[in-house]
XYZ file of C-alpha atoms in Angstrom:
167
model
C 0.000 0.000 0.000
C 1.262 3.470 -0.870
C 0.648 5.887 2.003
C 1.288 9.607 1.520
C 2.325 12.361 3.894
C 1.933 16.039 2.976
C 2.894 18.988 5.165
C 3.148 22.732 4.922
C 4.562 24.983 7.612
C 1.627 27.383 7.834
C -2.114 27.334 7.216
C -1.639 30.052 4.561
C 0.208 27.621 2.293
C -2.949 26.019 0.924
C -1.673 25.812 -2.665
C 1.492 24.017 -1.531
C -0.496 21.452 0.425
C -2.855 20.898 -2.492
C 0.080 20.450 -4.890
C 1.615 17.827 -2.598
C -1.714 16.016 -2.279
C -2.150 16.031 -6.071
C 1.341 14.570 -6.589
C 0.741 11.904 -3.949
C -2.622 10.947 -5.489
C -1.051 10.768 -8.969
C 1.562 8.393 -7.547
C -1.184 6.054 -6.403
C -1.373 6.749 -2.682
C -4.564 5.218 -1.331
C -4.359 7.105 1.960
C -2.821 10.540 2.527
C -2.039 12.072 5.905
C -1.880 15.873 5.736
C -1.078 18.627 8.155
C -0.262 22.294 8.289
C 2.247 22.604 11.089
C 5.717 23.972 11.519
C 8.434 21.337 11.465
C 9.571 22.540 14.900
C 6.131 22.039 16.455
C 4.191 18.890 17.183
C 3.448 16.910 14.044
C 0.536 14.710 15.018
C -0.153 13.468 11.500
C 3.461 12.398 11.038
C 3.188 10.346 14.227
C -0.118 8.960 12.934
C 1.291 7.941 9.544
C 4.338 6.324 11.136
C 1.998 4.350 13.388
C -0.356 3.489 10.483
C 2.121 2.006 7.993
C 2.599 -1.747 8.053
C 5.090 -4.246 6.667
C 5.216 -4.039 2.883
C 3.806 -0.471 2.729
C 5.669 2.468 1.255
C 5.529 5.952 2.770
C 5.522 8.551 -0.021
C 6.495 12.209 0.452
C 6.942 14.960 -2.114
C 10.315 16.145 -0.709
C 12.493 15.211 2.256
C 12.039 18.587 3.939
C 8.328 17.799 4.215
C 9.198 14.739 6.301
C 12.220 15.465 8.489
C 13.545 18.432 10.477
C 17.198 17.450 10.309
C 19.539 14.695 9.219
C 19.252 13.030 12.616
C 15.465 13.237 12.414
C 15.520 11.770 8.886
C 17.773 8.886 9.908
C 15.529 8.182 12.899
C 12.429 8.073 10.691
C 14.181 5.862 8.132
C 15.340 3.493 10.895
C 11.785 3.310 12.255
C 10.431 2.563 8.771
C 13.110 -0.073 8.138
C 12.283 -1.690 11.470
C 8.682 -1.986 10.342
C 9.861 -3.152 6.872
C 8.281 -0.077 5.263
C 9.865 1.673 2.304
C 10.283 5.411 1.807
C 9.705 7.044 -1.554
C 10.659 10.669 -2.183
C 9.077 12.110 -5.327
C 11.444 15.070 -5.717
C 14.958 14.256 -4.562
C 16.962 16.895 -6.385
C 14.996 16.440 -9.591
C 14.623 12.672 -9.500
C 12.701 10.129 -7.486
C 14.249 7.951 -4.769
C 12.832 4.753 -3.295
C 14.597 3.137 -0.333
C 13.296 -0.273 -1.370
C 16.001 -0.306 -4.051
C 19.729 -0.565 -3.251
C 20.375 2.611 -5.260
C 17.703 4.489 -3.320
C 19.147 3.407 0.033
C 22.637 4.387 -1.106
C 21.509 7.827 -2.322
C 19.653 8.541 0.899
C 22.648 7.430 2.991
C 25.053 9.566 0.939
C 22.720 12.543 1.236
C 22.518 12.117 5.006
C 26.300 11.832 5.299
C 26.872 14.898 3.116
C 24.272 16.856 5.021
C 25.752 15.964 8.405
C 29.229 16.897 7.112
C 27.902 20.263 5.983
C 26.233 20.829 9.348
C 29.501 20.008 11.148
C 31.400 22.416 8.869
C 28.872 25.191 9.592
C 29.174 24.589 13.339
C 32.996 24.697 13.193
C 32.845 27.914 11.162
C 30.499 29.524 13.684
C 32.735 28.543 16.593
C 35.795 29.940 14.806
C 33.991 33.206 14.071
C 32.918 33.528 17.678
C 36.461 32.846 18.832
C 37.948 35.361 16.387
C 35.376 37.979 17.316
C 36.918 38.105 20.796
C 40.585 37.579 19.839
C 43.078 40.425 19.402
C 43.759 41.288 15.762
C 47.417 40.222 15.958
C 46.435 36.597 16.709
C 44.021 36.186 13.796
C 45.069 33.985 10.859
C 45.863 35.986 7.759
C 44.144 34.948 4.556
C 46.329 34.973 1.479
C 44.807 35.976 -1.808
C 45.594 37.881 -4.942
C 49.010 38.367 -6.572
C 51.070 37.790 -3.437
C 49.385 34.427 -2.911
C 50.040 33.412 -6.521
C 53.673 34.457 -6.223
C 54.114 32.337 -3.094
C 52.582 29.299 -4.805
C 54.708 29.835 -7.922
C 57.872 29.932 -5.778
C 56.844 26.756 -3.966
C 56.227 24.970 -7.283
C 59.571 26.183 -8.661
C 61.306 24.638 -5.638
C 59.292 21.414 -5.947
C 58.793 20.706 -9.698
C 57.637 17.134 -8.971
C 54.315 18.645 -7.787
C 53.524 19.931 -11.277
C 50.941 17.943 -13.196
C 52.177 17.074 -16.729
């Protein structure tokens, strides 16, 4: 059984909810759970759909951001679905469709989650560095090299180490 889940963040986004419902119906979803709630608030219909799906079902969503708040949230939902032997189908995954019932779909979702968590870690490190540098004296800050001086330094380094040049 194909079971759909559609969500918009606010009640004003009626057209967005209707578009999701239309896409889910066109996919063949026999039951669609819908809600208009912020992803940071309680999502009663998401809990209901996760409780409703049974072994052999496939949960269908229009996009991942309609389903999960974060990478950790997504991985938790996917683990719950896998535990119930329920597939996940994303209709718009960067322009193509992904189904976790296929090995390729599972791989793509895993790679996406890994890339996303790496990006989140990079953002957090950047924020911490900015906060640290905001309170550090100017003399202790790392100096970025760019422009002609930077090119001259790299050219000198390559001249001293010609084995680094790519033929």
